[in-house]
Amino acid sequence: MPSATNVYVPDRDAEQPLLSPEKEIATETTSLSGYSLSEQWRWYHTMTVLCIRLIVDFVYKNPFVFYLDFEQGLNVSYMEFAYIMAATEAGCVFAIFLGDLNKKYMGSEENIMTFYLLICGVASILTPALSFWNVDGDNELYVIIWCCCLRFIVGVSFANISAASIKFASQYVANVNKITSIITVLHYSWPLSTVINIAAGYMITDSWMLVFVWSGVVLVAIAAASKLMFKCYPLRLQAIAVHTEGETLDVEPADDQENFNGLRVLLSDTNSLLIIAVSFLMSFRSSTLYIVTISLWMEDTFGLSADLVGWSTLTIIIGEVLALIAVRSMSQTFTLKSIAGLALSHQLAFGIILLVLATIFGNDISLIAALLFTAMLTMGHQSFYVVQQSNAIHYAPSPRLAFLLLLAERSSQEAASIIALVITVGVWIAFADNAILVFSALWIGCSMCMTVILFIYRSEPTVKSPFQ
């Protein structure tokens, strides 16, 4: 009696429907008669994941953009606010220890995203509660502890949603060469979330608390809407094997739960350790870069108000969009190694130019020049960031450990951000008019150290197909 063969048919990649939504994809059938997929990834699935990442990215990075405004709103010192922001990063670091538990008890990346959207929304709404009730003065410590706890929850949520969304979408890429392309599409959430800071700048002029409350409400709404979307248009791979004698057998895909040795495997794998270490350097560089260029440089040196700081983030958007366009275009013809080399070369080139100008003019190189360098430095970071996400997918010890490596990568990034948060403002104050000179030298050093990532490309990628 002939037996059915287990064949898993990966869906079309998510970025194609997003770019061509008018082209609906009919249910595909493999060359083996009787096998089909009943649910497929469409453009609206891509848009849903993009919206999830959009609002979570905004909630995470908004306090970095308006660092001084929230510091003043909470009536705390710059170091006390740094502790609050460091709690966000500590939450991201802690998320790695929840990776196996998430997969065991929530099962799918879809459930992980929904759960953490909800708790992140509640945490955001409650963040300004004590300030709203005028708990300050002698009770200032309570405000700091309260905000630290809630930002810790935001950090845990951000890390899990970021990792789950990339893993979730990359599962439906039929061609592994398209993985970098779909990751690039999802990373448009980062510059788009920066656009919201323009509205946030005006909102802060009325009340800084409104930013946290409204972003929390939107997070809860997105959680409900995304759950409804995936319930109405589910994404289950169903390979239906029809027996040659008429008997039908339903074949389910393999269980994707991680085992509890996953973290140990990552820490014993050379490529994984390189990816994690370079992510640490990348994030240390970018965290100091964002705090300095968006907040300190704009407000301290050039005296921009909160609403104008919001508008200045357009330079960040330009840099990020240029990076994403360039990486997506290059991913069609260039190898991942080549893209990584070009991204690092870009960082070094503009870092050196800024170093020379800062040596001559100090911090005040003119507002126009400052905005231009902010865009170019951001472009270098964003392009390399996409490369690092692709590295985690391609060079994980096994495809089933990709989610855990993405979480480990995020934890490493946020550990670096904690250090950056603690020292950046202090270094800026200490070096005063020569602060840009010091930071540009620091950014060049980080970029040079990050070149060690090129060693991972000597080995073959472990991801040969989306469903290994």
Short mmCIF file of C-alpha atoms in Angstrom, two decimals:
data_model
loop_
_atom_site.label_atom_id
_atom_site.label_comp_id
_atom_site.label_asym_id
_atom_site.label_seq_id
_atom_site.Cartn_x
_atom_site.Cartn_y
_atom_site.Cartn_z
CA MET A 1 0.00 0.00 0.00
CA PRO A 2 1.62 3.25 -1.06
CA SER A 3 2.43 5.71 1.71
CA ALA A 4 2.13 9.45 1.75
CA THR A 5 5.23 11.59 1.81
CA ASN A 6 5.53 14.48 4.26
CA VAL A 7 6.05 17.54 2.08
CA TYR A 8 6.02 21.04 3.50
CA VAL A 9 5.39 23.79 1.02
CA PRO A 10 6.72 27.20 2.11
CA ASP A 11 4.45 30.07 1.20
CA ARG A 12 5.43 33.00 -0.95
CA ASP A 13 7.47 35.63 0.82
CA ALA A 14 5.61 38.34 2.69
CA GLU A 15 7.22 41.29 1.00
CA GLN A 16 5.82 40.49 -2.44
CA PRO A 17 2.16 41.01 -1.49
CA LEU A 18 3.13 44.23 0.32
CA LEU A 19 4.74 45.58 -2.83
CA SER A 20 2.09 44.24 -5.16
CA PRO A 21 -1.17 43.99 -3.17
CA GLU A 22 -3.25 43.82 -6.29
CA LYS A 23 -1.82 40.43 -7.13
CA GLU A 24 -3.80 37.98 -5.03
CA ILE A 25 -2.15 34.62 -4.75
CA ALA A 26 -4.28 31.62 -5.55
CA THR A 27 -3.85 28.52 -3.42
CA GLU A 28 -0.74 26.82 -4.71
CA THR A 29 -0.33 23.11 -5.33
CA THR A 30 2.97 21.29 -5.44
CA SER A 31 4.15 19.14 -8.25
CA LEU A 32 3.18 16.11 -6.15
CA SER A 33 -0.54 15.63 -6.69
CA GLY A 34 -2.60 15.97 -3.53
CA TYR A 35 -0.45 18.44 -1.58
CA SER A 36 -1.64 22.00 -1.01
CA LEU A 37 -1.54 24.93 1.33
CA SER A 38 -4.92 26.24 2.49
CA GLU A 39 -3.75 29.44 4.19
CA GLN A 40 -1.20 31.75 2.64
CA TRP A 41 0.68 34.87 3.62
CA ARG A 42 -0.88 37.94 2.03
CA TRP A 43 -0.07 41.66 2.00
CA TYR A 44 -2.39 42.33 4.96
CA HIS A 45 -0.39 39.91 7.11
CA THR A 46 2.71 41.94 6.32
CA MET A 47 0.91 45.16 7.17
CA THR A 48 -0.29 43.70 10.46
CA VAL A 49 3.20 42.71 11.56
CA LEU A 50 4.52 46.07 10.38
CA CYS A 51 1.93 47.90 12.51
CA ILE A 52 2.82 45.77 15.54
CA ARG A 53 6.49 46.64 15.17
CA LEU A 54 5.68 50.29 14.44
CA ILE A 55 3.97 51.11 17.73
CA VAL A 56 6.30 48.95 19.85
CA ASP A 57 9.33 50.64 18.29
CA PHE A 58 7.84 54.04 19.09
CA VAL A 59 7.10 53.19 22.73
CA TYR A 60 10.62 51.87 23.15
CA LYS A 61 12.59 54.72 21.60
CA ASN A 62 10.43 57.80 22.25
CA PRO A 63 12.08 58.56 25.64
CA PHE A 64 15.47 58.57 23.91
CA VAL A 65 14.28 61.26 21.50
CA PHE A 66 12.78 63.47 24.21
CA TYR A 67 15.25 62.52 26.92
CA LEU A 68 15.51 65.98 28.50
CA ASP A 69 11.75 66.65 28.27
CA PHE A 70 10.75 63.47 30.11
CA GLU A 71 13.55 64.03 32.64
CA GLN A 72 12.07 67.44 33.44
CA GLY A 73 8.50 66.13 33.38
CA LEU A 74 9.30 63.49 35.98
CA ASN A 75 11.28 66.08 37.95
CA VAL A 76 14.33 63.82 38.25
CA SER A 77 18.03 64.33 37.57
CA TYR A 78 19.67 63.15 34.36
CA MET A 79 21.24 60.19 36.23
CA GLU A 80 17.92 59.19 37.82
CA PHE A 81 16.23 59.25 34.43
CA ALA A 82 19.14 57.20 33.06
CA TYR A 83 18.29 54.56 35.69
CA ILE A 84 14.70 54.51 34.44
CA MET A 85 15.84 54.09 30.85
CA ALA A 86 18.37 51.46 31.93
CA ALA A 87 15.47 49.48 33.38
CA THR A 88 14.04 49.28 29.85
CA GLU A 89 17.29 47.80 28.62
CA ALA A 90 17.45 45.44 31.62
CA GLY A 91 14.03 44.13 30.59
CA CYS A 92 15.35 43.44 27.11
CA VAL A 93 18.33 41.58 28.57
CA PHE A 94 16.06 39.54 30.85
CA ALA A 95 13.91 38.53 27.87
CA ILE A 96 16.49 35.96 26.78
CA PHE A 97 15.66 33.87 29.86
CA LEU A 98 12.00 33.80 28.84
CA GLY A 99 12.66 32.52 25.31
CA ASP A 100 12.24 28.83 26.04
CA LEU A 101 9.26 29.44 28.33
CA ASN A 102 7.53 31.53 25.68
CA LYS A 103 7.86 28.77 23.10
CA LYS A 104 6.76 26.11 25.57
CA TYR A 105 3.65 27.80 26.99
CA MET A 106 2.59 30.17 24.20
CA GLY A 107 3.62 27.92 21.32
CA SER A 108 3.65 30.32 18.39
CA GLU A 109 5.21 33.68 17.60
CA GLU A 110 1.69 34.97 16.96
CA ASN A 111 0.66 34.33 20.57
CA ILE A 112 3.93 35.77 21.87
CA MET A 113 3.33 39.05 20.01
CA THR A 114 -0.27 39.35 21.22
CA PHE A 115 0.56 38.67 24.87
CA TYR A 116 3.43 41.14 25.05
CA LEU A 117 1.50 43.83 23.17
CA LEU A 118 -1.12 43.73 25.92
CA ILE A 119 1.23 43.93 28.89
CA CYS A 120 3.35 46.58 27.15
CA GLY A 121 0.22 48.67 26.58
CA VAL A 122 -0.85 48.46 30.21
CA ALA A 123 2.68 49.32 31.40
CA SER A 124 2.82 52.36 29.12
CA ILE A 125 -0.53 53.69 30.33
CA LEU A 126 0.48 53.32 33.98
CA THR A 127 3.97 54.87 33.63
CA PRO A 128 2.94 58.51 34.44
CA ALA A 129 0.39 57.48 37.10
CA LEU A 130 2.35 58.59 40.18
CA SER A 131 3.33 61.87 38.54
CA PHE A 132 -0.32 62.44 37.66
CA TRP A 133 -1.20 61.98 41.33
CA ASN A 134 1.56 64.46 42.26
CA VAL A 135 3.76 61.97 44.08
CA ASP A 136 7.02 63.92 44.24
CA GLY A 137 9.21 65.75 46.73
CA ASP A 138 10.12 63.38 49.54
CA ASN A 139 8.41 60.55 47.65
CA GLU A 140 10.48 61.01 44.49
CA LEU A 141 12.09 57.60 45.05
CA TYR A 142 8.67 55.97 44.63
CA VAL A 143 8.29 57.60 41.20
CA ILE A 144 11.70 56.32 40.10
CA ILE A 145 11.02 52.76 41.32
CA TRP A 146 7.55 52.80 39.74
CA CYS A 147 8.84 53.97 36.36
CA CYS A 148 11.75 51.51 36.47
CA CYS A 149 9.38 48.57 37.03
CA LEU A 150 7.06 49.58 34.20
CA ARG A 151 9.87 50.35 31.75
CA PHE A 152 11.35 46.96 32.62
CA ILE A 153 8.08 45.40 31.41
CA VAL A 154 8.24 47.53 28.25
CA GLY A 155 11.77 46.26 27.63
CA VAL A 156 10.79 42.60 28.04
CA SER A 157 7.86 43.15 25.67
CA PHE A 158 9.89 45.02 23.07
CA ALA A 159 12.57 42.32 22.90
CA ASN A 160 10.08 39.47 22.56
CA ILE A 161 7.93 41.22 19.97
CA SER A 162 10.96 42.27 17.90
CA ALA A 163 12.37 38.73 17.82
CA ALA A 164 9.01 37.01 17.32
CA SER A 165 7.95 39.27 14.45
CA ILE A 166 11.15 38.63 12.47
CA LYS A 167 11.01 34.88 13.06
CA PHE A 168 7.26 34.79 12.30
CA ALA A 169 7.56 36.55 8.95
CA SER A 170 10.77 34.81 7.82
CA GLN A 171 9.06 31.42 8.14
CA TYR A 172 6.99 32.22 5.06
CA VAL A 173 9.85 33.17 2.76
CA ALA A 174 9.96 30.52 0.04
CA ASN A 175 13.45 31.51 -1.10
CA VAL A 176 16.11 31.90 1.62
CA ASN A 177 17.79 34.55 -0.53
CA LYS A 178 14.71 36.72 0.13
CA ILE A 179 15.11 36.65 3.92
CA THR A 180 17.18 39.85 3.99
CA SER A 181 14.60 41.49 1.74
CA ILE A 182 11.61 40.70 4.00
CA ILE A 183 13.56 41.74 7.10
CA THR A 184 14.24 45.04 5.35
CA VAL A 185 10.52 45.54 4.70
CA LEU A 186 9.69 44.93 8.38
CA HIS A 187 12.40 47.34 9.47
CA TYR A 188 10.48 50.19 7.86
CA SER A 189 8.66 50.20 11.20
CA TRP A 190 11.68 51.95 12.73
CA PRO A 191 11.70 55.09 10.52
CA LEU A 192 7.90 55.15 10.43
CA SER A 193 7.81 55.11 14.23
CA THR A 194 10.14 58.10 14.17
CA VAL A 195 7.50 60.03 12.21
CA ILE A 196 5.19 59.71 15.21
CA ASN A 197 7.74 61.69 17.22
CA ILE A 198 6.73 64.79 15.26
CA ALA A 199 3.21 64.50 16.71
CA ALA A 200 4.68 63.52 20.07
CA GLY A 201 6.72 66.73 20.13
CA TYR A 202 3.55 68.81 19.95
CA MET A 203 1.79 66.55 22.46
CA ILE A 204 4.62 67.02 24.97
CA THR A 205 4.14 70.80 24.86
CA ASP A 206 0.65 70.19 26.32
CA SER A 207 1.48 67.28 28.63
CA TRP A 208 4.29 64.74 28.49
CA MET A 209 2.00 62.17 30.13
CA LEU A 210 -0.27 62.01 27.08
CA VAL A 211 2.47 60.34 25.04
CA PHE A 212 2.58 57.34 27.37
CA VAL A 213 -1.19 57.08 27.79
CA TRP A 214 -2.10 57.26 24.10
CA SER A 215 0.70 54.94 23.00
CA GLY A 216 -0.51 52.40 25.59
CA VAL A 217 -4.07 52.62 24.31
CA VAL A 218 -2.87 52.05 20.74
CA LEU A 219 -0.81 49.02 21.86
CA VAL A 220 -3.88 47.38 23.41
CA ALA A 221 -5.94 48.17 20.30
CA ILE A 222 -3.24 46.70 18.01
CA ALA A 223 -3.13 43.55 20.17
CA ALA A 224 -6.88 43.04 19.72
CA ALA A 225 -6.83 43.91 16.00
CA SER A 226 -3.88 41.63 15.20
CA LYS A 227 -5.43 38.74 17.11
CA LEU A 228 -8.63 39.21 15.11
CA MET A 229 -6.65 39.38 11.87
CA PHE A 230 -4.78 36.14 12.51
CA LYS A 231 -7.98 34.45 13.67
CA CYS A 232 -9.93 35.45 10.57
CA TYR A 233 -6.99 34.84 8.23
CA PRO A 234 -4.94 32.16 10.00
CA LEU A 235 -1.46 31.17 8.94
CA ARG A 236 -1.19 27.44 9.33
CA LEU A 237 0.88 25.32 7.03
CA GLN A 238 -1.29 22.34 6.17
CA ALA A 239 0.17 19.69 3.91
CA ILE A 240 -2.67 17.44 2.82
CA ALA A 241 -1.47 14.08 1.56
CA VAL A 242 -3.99 12.19 -0.56
CA HIS A 243 -3.43 8.45 -0.58
CA THR A 244 -3.24 6.87 -3.99
CA GLU A 245 -6.07 4.54 -3.03
CA GLY A 246 -8.30 7.38 -1.93
CA GLU A 247 -7.38 7.52 1.77
CA THR A 248 -6.66 11.02 3.09
CA LEU A 249 -4.00 11.71 5.70
CA ASP A 250 -3.50 15.09 7.34
CA VAL A 251 0.14 15.83 7.86
CA GLU A 252 1.02 18.49 10.41
CA PRO A 253 4.29 20.43 10.35
CA ALA A 254 6.96 19.57 12.83
CA ASP A 255 6.80 20.99 16.36
CA ASP A 256 8.83 24.19 16.57
CA GLN A 257 9.27 24.35 20.35
CA GLU A 258 12.77 25.05 21.60
CA ASN A 259 14.33 22.74 24.16
CA PHE A 260 15.87 24.05 27.37
CA ASN A 261 19.43 23.50 26.12
CA GLY A 262 19.00 26.18 23.47
CA LEU A 263 20.91 28.91 25.31
CA ARG A 264 23.75 26.51 26.07
CA VAL A 265 24.02 25.62 22.39
CA LEU A 266 24.19 29.30 21.40
CA LEU A 267 26.93 30.03 23.90
CA SER A 268 29.03 27.15 22.57
CA ASP A 269 28.67 28.18 18.91
CA THR A 270 31.39 30.50 17.54
CA ASN A 271 29.19 32.22 14.95
CA SER A 272 26.46 32.88 17.51
CA LEU A 273 28.96 34.36 19.95
CA LEU A 274 30.34 36.64 17.22
CA ILE A 275 26.84 37.81 16.29
CA ILE A 276 26.00 38.49 19.95
CA ALA A 277 29.29 40.31 20.62
CA VAL A 278 29.03 42.49 17.52
CA SER A 279 25.42 43.30 18.39
CA PHE A 280 26.71 44.60 21.73
CA LEU A 281 29.13 46.97 19.97
CA MET A 282 26.54 47.97 17.38
CA SER A 283 24.01 48.91 20.05
CA PHE A 284 26.51 50.76 22.22
CA ARG A 285 27.41 52.84 19.19
CA SER A 286 23.79 53.45 18.14
CA SER A 287 22.51 54.24 21.65
CA THR A 288 25.13 56.92 22.20
CA LEU A 289 24.52 58.08 18.63
CA TYR A 290 20.76 58.55 19.13
CA ILE A 291 21.04 60.23 22.53
CA VAL A 292 23.76 62.60 21.34
CA THR A 293 22.52 63.52 17.87
CA ILE A 294 18.77 63.61 18.48
CA SER A 295 18.56 65.03 21.97
CA LEU A 296 21.76 66.50 23.45
CA TRP A 297 23.22 68.00 20.27
CA MET A 298 19.92 69.47 19.11
CA GLU A 299 18.74 70.84 22.46
CA ASP A 300 21.97 71.76 24.20
CA THR A 301 24.17 73.04 21.37
CA PHE A 302 21.53 74.41 18.98
CA GLY A 303 18.78 75.20 21.53
CA LEU A 304 15.88 73.52 19.71
CA SER A 305 12.51 73.28 21.49
CA ALA A 306 10.65 69.97 21.92
CA ASP A 307 8.51 70.46 18.80
CA LEU A 308 11.56 71.35 16.70
CA VAL A 309 13.43 68.32 18.06
CA GLY A 310 10.48 66.28 16.81
CA TRP A 311 10.90 67.79 13.34
CA SER A 312 14.66 67.23 13.46
CA THR A 313 14.00 63.49 13.67
CA LEU A 314 13.08 63.70 9.97
CA THR A 315 16.82 63.43 9.35
CA ILE A 316 16.76 60.11 11.21
CA ILE A 317 13.88 58.97 9.01
CA ILE A 318 15.74 59.96 5.85
CA GLY A 319 18.85 58.06 6.93
CA GLU A 320 16.91 54.96 7.89
CA VAL A 321 14.81 54.91 4.72
CA LEU A 322 17.88 55.37 2.53
CA ALA A 323 19.54 52.48 4.35
CA LEU A 324 16.54 50.18 3.92
CA ILE A 325 16.17 51.03 0.24
CA ALA A 326 19.87 50.41 -0.34
CA VAL A 327 19.98 47.11 1.58
CA ARG A 328 16.85 45.75 -0.07
CA SER A 329 18.18 46.66 -3.50
CA MET A 330 21.61 45.17 -2.81
CA SER A 331 20.13 41.98 -1.32
CA GLN A 332 18.96 41.01 -4.81
CA THR A 333 22.50 40.89 -6.23
CA PHE A 334 25.09 41.23 -3.43
CA THR A 335 26.06 38.65 -0.85
CA LEU A 336 25.38 39.28 2.83
CA LYS A 337 29.13 39.60 3.38
CA SER A 338 29.39 42.34 0.77
CA ILE A 339 26.48 44.28 2.27
CA ALA A 340 28.05 44.01 5.73
CA GLY A 341 31.37 45.30 4.39
CA LEU A 342 29.73 48.25 2.64
CA ALA A 343 27.70 49.17 5.74
CA LEU A 344 30.78 49.17 7.95
CA SER A 345 32.75 51.17 5.37
CA HIS A 346 29.96 53.76 5.33
CA GLN A 347 30.09 54.06 9.13
CA LEU A 348 33.85 54.53 9.14
CA ALA A 349 33.88 57.07 6.30
CA PHE A 350 31.33 59.45 7.83
CA GLY A 351 32.72 58.90 11.32
CA ILE A 352 36.17 60.03 10.18
CA ILE A 353 34.79 63.09 8.37
CA LEU A 354 32.84 64.12 11.50
CA LEU A 355 35.96 63.61 13.62
CA VAL A 356 37.93 66.00 11.42
CA LEU A 357 35.20 68.67 11.49
CA ALA A 358 34.74 68.34 15.25
CA THR A 359 38.49 68.77 15.71
CA ILE A 360 38.28 72.10 13.90
CA PHE A 361 34.89 73.48 14.98
CA GLY A 362 33.98 71.57 18.14
CA ASN A 363 30.27 70.81 18.67
CA ASP A 364 29.02 73.81 16.69
CA ILE A 365 29.65 72.65 13.13
CA SER A 366 26.34 74.37 12.13
CA LEU A 367 22.84 72.97 12.43
CA ILE A 368 22.61 71.98 8.75
CA ALA A 369 25.85 69.99 8.95
CA ALA A 370 24.71 68.37 12.19
CA LEU A 371 21.45 67.23 10.61
CA LEU A 372 23.29 65.89 7.55
CA PHE A 373 25.70 63.84 9.67
CA THR A 374 22.82 62.58 11.81
CA ALA A 375 21.15 61.22 8.66
CA MET A 376 24.33 59.63 7.31
CA LEU A 377 25.40 58.09 10.62
CA THR A 378 21.90 56.70 11.06
CA MET A 379 22.00 55.25 7.54
CA GLY A 380 25.18 53.37 8.40
CA HIS A 381 23.70 51.96 11.58
CA GLN A 382 20.37 50.91 10.09
CA SER A 383 21.94 49.13 7.12
CA PHE A 384 24.22 47.11 9.39
CA TYR A 385 21.34 46.39 11.78
CA VAL A 386 19.40 44.66 8.98
CA VAL A 387 22.52 42.64 8.19
CA GLN A 388 22.76 41.51 11.82
CA GLN A 389 19.14 40.36 11.85
CA SER A 390 19.78 38.40 8.67
CA ASN A 391 22.91 36.90 10.23
CA ALA A 392 20.83 35.60 13.14
CA ILE A 393 18.43 33.86 10.74
CA HIS A 394 21.09 32.47 8.40
CA TYR A 395 23.82 31.55 10.88
CA ALA A 396 21.93 30.26 13.92
CA PRO A 397 23.22 26.81 15.02
CA SER A 398 19.95 25.42 13.68
CA PRO A 399 16.83 27.01 12.16
CA ARG A 400 14.84 26.20 15.30
CA LEU A 401 17.25 28.26 17.38
CA ALA A 402 16.82 31.39 15.25
CA PHE A 403 14.21 32.89 17.61
CA LEU A 404 16.46 32.32 20.61
CA LEU A 405 19.46 33.85 18.81
CA LEU A 406 17.37 36.88 17.88
CA LEU A 407 16.45 37.25 21.56
CA ALA A 408 20.09 36.80 22.62
CA GLU A 409 21.12 39.40 20.07
CA ARG A 410 18.51 41.81 21.46
CA SER A 411 19.63 41.13 25.05
CA SER A 412 23.22 41.87 24.09
CA GLN A 413 22.16 45.11 22.42
CA GLU A 414 20.27 46.30 25.46
CA ALA A 415 23.09 45.40 27.84
CA ALA A 416 25.21 47.79 25.78
CA SER A 417 22.43 50.39 25.85
CA ILE A 418 22.43 50.31 29.65
CA ILE A 419 26.10 51.30 29.68
CA ALA A 420 25.44 53.96 27.03
CA LEU A 421 22.55 55.42 29.02
CA VAL A 422 24.60 55.66 32.19
CA ILE A 423 27.66 57.34 30.66
CA THR A 424 26.46 59.35 27.63
CA VAL A 425 25.04 62.45 29.32
CA GLY A 426 27.91 62.49 31.81
CA VAL A 427 30.50 62.34 29.02
CA TRP A 428 28.66 65.07 27.12
CA ILE A 429 28.73 67.36 30.16
CA ALA A 430 32.34 66.52 31.01
CA PHE A 431 33.74 67.31 27.55
CA ALA A 432 31.33 70.19 26.88
CA ASP A 433 32.29 71.91 23.60
CA ASN A 434 34.46 68.96 22.48
CA ALA A 435 31.88 66.25 23.17
CA ILE A 436 31.23 65.52 19.46
CA LEU A 437 34.96 64.99 18.95
CA VAL A 438 35.03 62.38 21.72
CA PHE A 439 31.89 60.60 20.55
CA SER A 440 32.93 60.52 16.88
CA ALA A 441 36.20 58.83 17.92
CA LEU A 442 34.17 56.35 20.00
CA TRP A 443 31.86 55.56 17.06
CA ILE A 444 34.84 54.97 14.75
CA GLY A 445 36.37 52.57 17.28
CA CYS A 446 33.13 50.60 17.58
CA SER A 447 32.81 50.30 13.79
CA MET A 448 36.37 49.00 13.49
CA CYS A 449 35.76 46.35 16.15
CA MET A 450 32.50 45.33 14.43
CA THR A 451 34.44 44.19 11.35
CA VAL A 452 35.07 40.85 13.13
CA ILE A 453 31.56 39.87 11.98
CA LEU A 454 33.06 39.20 8.54
CA PHE A 455 34.61 36.01 9.93
CA ILE A 456 31.22 34.25 10.18
CA TYR A 457 30.91 34.25 6.39
CA ARG A 458 33.72 31.74 6.12
CA SER A 459 31.21 29.06 7.16
CA GLU A 460 28.12 27.91 5.31
CA PRO A 461 24.74 29.28 6.48
CA THR A 462 22.71 26.76 8.48
CA VAL A 463 19.36 27.80 7.01
CA LYS A 464 18.91 25.88 3.78
CA SER A 465 15.11 26.05 3.72
CA PRO A 466 12.55 27.85 5.85
CA PHE A 467 11.24 24.68 7.49
CA GLN A 468 14.27 22.58 8.31
#
